[in-house]
């Protein structure tokens, strides 16, 4: 739904306009909220995730302007986007969220793995298989296992 914006670029056609922006913004909004849930007060992780949102926010702002939003509305969308990850972190402490937190943590881990796989395997032109990259991933996993 986010057309690639969560991994550094967006595949948006000119014809998508405002409705395309709304779809991308909504997908990134949910993505950012769910990303905040497992952080639960871990300030250093919250800072890292928030810094990771800067390039996405720049893309989002550009898409907002291309969708003919005024600069004020585009800035408002960015402000809302910037606040949603910390809000997700705060929601973790609500009593009614305790039931759903394990499922949302699993969703967050799934999003992390999905985006990581896309960045890892679709960064080549034509999305070709890169054997050397697979070997490096496996060596990294082996090293993590040996250290842990």
Short mmCIF file of C-alpha atoms in Angstrom, two decimals:
data_model
loop_
_atom_site.label_atom_id
_atom_site.label_comp_id
_atom_site.label_asym_id
_atom_site.label_seq_id
_atom_site.Cartn_x
_atom_site.Cartn_y
_atom_site.Cartn_z
CA UNK A 1 0.00 0.00 0.00
CA UNK A 2 2.84 2.40 0.71
CA UNK A 3 4.24 2.02 -2.84
CA UNK A 4 7.79 1.57 -1.52
CA UNK A 5 8.03 4.71 0.63
CA UNK A 6 8.96 2.74 3.76
CA UNK A 7 12.17 1.58 2.10
CA UNK A 8 13.38 4.86 0.70
CA UNK A 9 11.43 5.63 -2.44
CA UNK A 10 7.88 5.67 -3.74
CA UNK A 11 6.38 4.29 -6.92
CA UNK A 12 3.67 6.92 -7.40
CA UNK A 13 2.16 7.87 -10.73
CA UNK A 14 1.14 11.44 -11.47
CA UNK A 15 -2.43 10.18 -11.91
CA UNK A 16 -2.52 8.94 -8.30
CA UNK A 17 -2.77 12.53 -7.00
CA UNK A 18 -4.40 13.16 -3.64
CA UNK A 19 -5.97 9.71 -3.32
CA UNK A 20 -2.55 8.12 -3.91
CA UNK A 21 -1.08 10.33 -1.21
CA UNK A 22 -3.85 9.35 1.23
CA UNK A 23 -3.21 5.64 0.61
CA UNK A 24 0.56 6.04 1.08
CA UNK A 25 0.12 8.26 4.15
CA UNK A 26 -2.34 5.79 5.72
CA UNK A 27 -0.02 2.83 5.10
CA UNK A 28 2.96 4.70 6.56
CA UNK A 29 0.83 5.90 9.48
CA UNK A 30 -0.08 2.30 10.42
CA UNK A 31 3.52 1.19 9.80
CA UNK A 32 4.90 3.93 12.09
CA UNK A 33 2.31 3.29 14.82
CA UNK A 34 2.96 -0.45 14.90
CA UNK A 35 6.72 0.18 14.87
CA UNK A 36 6.36 2.20 18.07
CA UNK A 37 4.52 -0.51 20.01
CA UNK A 38 7.47 -2.80 20.84
CA UNK A 39 9.63 0.15 21.92
CA UNK A 40 7.71 0.65 25.20
CA UNK A 41 9.81 3.36 26.78
CA UNK A 42 13.15 2.28 25.30
CA UNK A 43 14.28 5.84 24.60
CA UNK A 44 17.41 4.93 22.63
CA UNK A 45 15.39 2.66 20.34
CA UNK A 46 12.66 5.28 19.98
CA UNK A 47 15.31 7.80 18.95
CA UNK A 48 16.77 5.35 16.41
CA UNK A 49 13.36 4.60 14.90
CA UNK A 50 12.49 8.30 14.85
CA UNK A 51 15.73 9.13 13.02
CA UNK A 52 14.93 6.34 10.57
CA UNK A 53 11.69 8.19 9.80
CA UNK A 54 13.49 11.34 8.56
CA UNK A 55 14.05 10.13 4.96
CA UNK A 56 10.51 8.73 4.86
CA UNK A 57 9.19 12.09 6.06
CA UNK A 58 11.09 13.86 3.29
CA UNK A 59 9.53 11.55 0.71
CA UNK A 60 6.12 12.01 2.31
CA UNK A 61 6.45 15.81 2.19
CA UNK A 62 7.43 15.69 -1.48
CA UNK A 63 4.47 13.43 -2.27
CA UNK A 64 2.14 15.75 -0.34
CA UNK A 65 3.26 18.70 -2.44
CA UNK A 66 2.91 16.66 -5.65
CA UNK A 67 -0.64 15.81 -4.53
CA UNK A 68 -1.31 19.59 -4.44
CA UNK A 69 -1.54 19.90 -0.65
CA UNK A 70 -0.63 23.34 0.62
CA UNK A 71 2.67 23.63 2.48
CA UNK A 72 0.74 24.07 5.74
CA UNK A 73 -1.29 20.87 5.18
CA UNK A 74 1.84 19.00 4.09
CA UNK A 75 3.62 20.15 7.25
CA UNK A 76 0.59 19.09 9.32
CA UNK A 77 0.73 15.63 7.74
CA UNK A 78 4.45 15.46 8.60
CA UNK A 79 3.80 16.53 12.17
CA UNK A 80 1.15 13.82 12.56
CA UNK A 81 3.49 11.27 10.98
CA UNK A 82 6.31 12.32 13.34
CA UNK A 83 4.15 11.89 16.44
CA UNK A 84 2.64 8.51 15.61
CA UNK A 85 5.63 6.28 16.51
CA UNK A 86 5.99 7.74 20.03
CA UNK A 87 2.20 7.48 20.35
CA UNK A 88 2.42 3.78 19.46
CA UNK A 89 5.01 3.41 22.22
CA UNK A 90 2.72 5.13 24.73
CA UNK A 91 -0.28 2.97 23.74
CA UNK A 92 1.61 -0.13 24.88
CA UNK A 93 1.02 0.87 28.51
CA UNK A 94 -2.76 1.09 28.23
CA UNK A 95 -4.61 -1.75 29.97
CA UNK A 96 -6.81 -2.62 26.99
CA UNK A 97 -3.72 -2.86 24.75
CA UNK A 98 -2.09 -5.61 26.84
CA UNK A 99 -4.27 -8.22 25.12
CA UNK A 100 -3.21 -7.09 21.65
CA UNK A 101 0.44 -6.22 22.30
CA UNK A 102 1.86 -9.70 21.48
CA UNK A 103 0.01 -9.72 18.15
CA UNK A 104 1.10 -6.19 17.33
CA UNK A 105 4.69 -7.05 18.28
CA UNK A 106 4.51 -9.98 15.85
CA UNK A 107 3.12 -7.65 13.18
CA UNK A 108 5.93 -5.18 13.87
CA UNK A 109 8.55 -7.94 13.56
CA UNK A 110 6.93 -9.06 10.31
CA UNK A 111 7.04 -5.53 8.92
CA UNK A 112 10.70 -5.26 9.94
CA UNK A 113 11.55 -8.53 8.19
CA UNK A 114 9.52 -7.62 5.10
CA UNK A 115 11.10 -4.20 4.68
CA UNK A 116 14.55 -5.62 5.44
CA UNK A 117 14.09 -8.32 2.82
CA UNK A 118 12.95 -5.76 0.26
CA UNK A 119 15.97 -3.56 0.93
CA UNK A 120 18.30 -6.53 0.86
CA UNK A 121 16.97 -8.34 -2.19
CA UNK A 122 15.31 -5.67 -4.32
CA UNK A 123 18.06 -3.07 -4.33
CA UNK A 124 19.65 -4.52 -7.48
CA UNK A 125 18.56 -3.18 -10.84
CA UNK A 126 15.89 -5.54 -12.13
CA UNK A 127 15.68 -7.15 -8.66
CA UNK A 128 18.12 -9.88 -9.68
CA UNK A 129 19.37 -12.57 -7.31
CA UNK A 130 22.77 -11.69 -5.84
CA UNK A 131 24.63 -14.77 -4.60
CA UNK A 132 27.36 -12.76 -2.81
CA UNK A 133 24.71 -10.90 -0.83
CA UNK A 134 23.09 -14.18 0.28
CA UNK A 135 26.48 -15.49 1.42
CA UNK A 136 27.07 -12.30 3.45
CA UNK A 137 23.63 -12.61 5.08
CA UNK A 138 24.33 -16.22 6.04
CA UNK A 139 27.77 -15.30 7.40
CA UNK A 140 26.18 -12.50 9.42
CA UNK A 141 23.62 -14.93 10.84
CA UNK A 142 26.39 -17.39 11.71
CA UNK A 143 28.42 -14.66 13.41
CA UNK A 144 25.37 -13.55 15.42
CA UNK A 145 24.79 -17.16 16.48
CA UNK A 146 28.41 -17.64 17.52
CA UNK A 147 28.50 -14.39 19.49
CA UNK A 148 25.14 -15.04 21.19
#
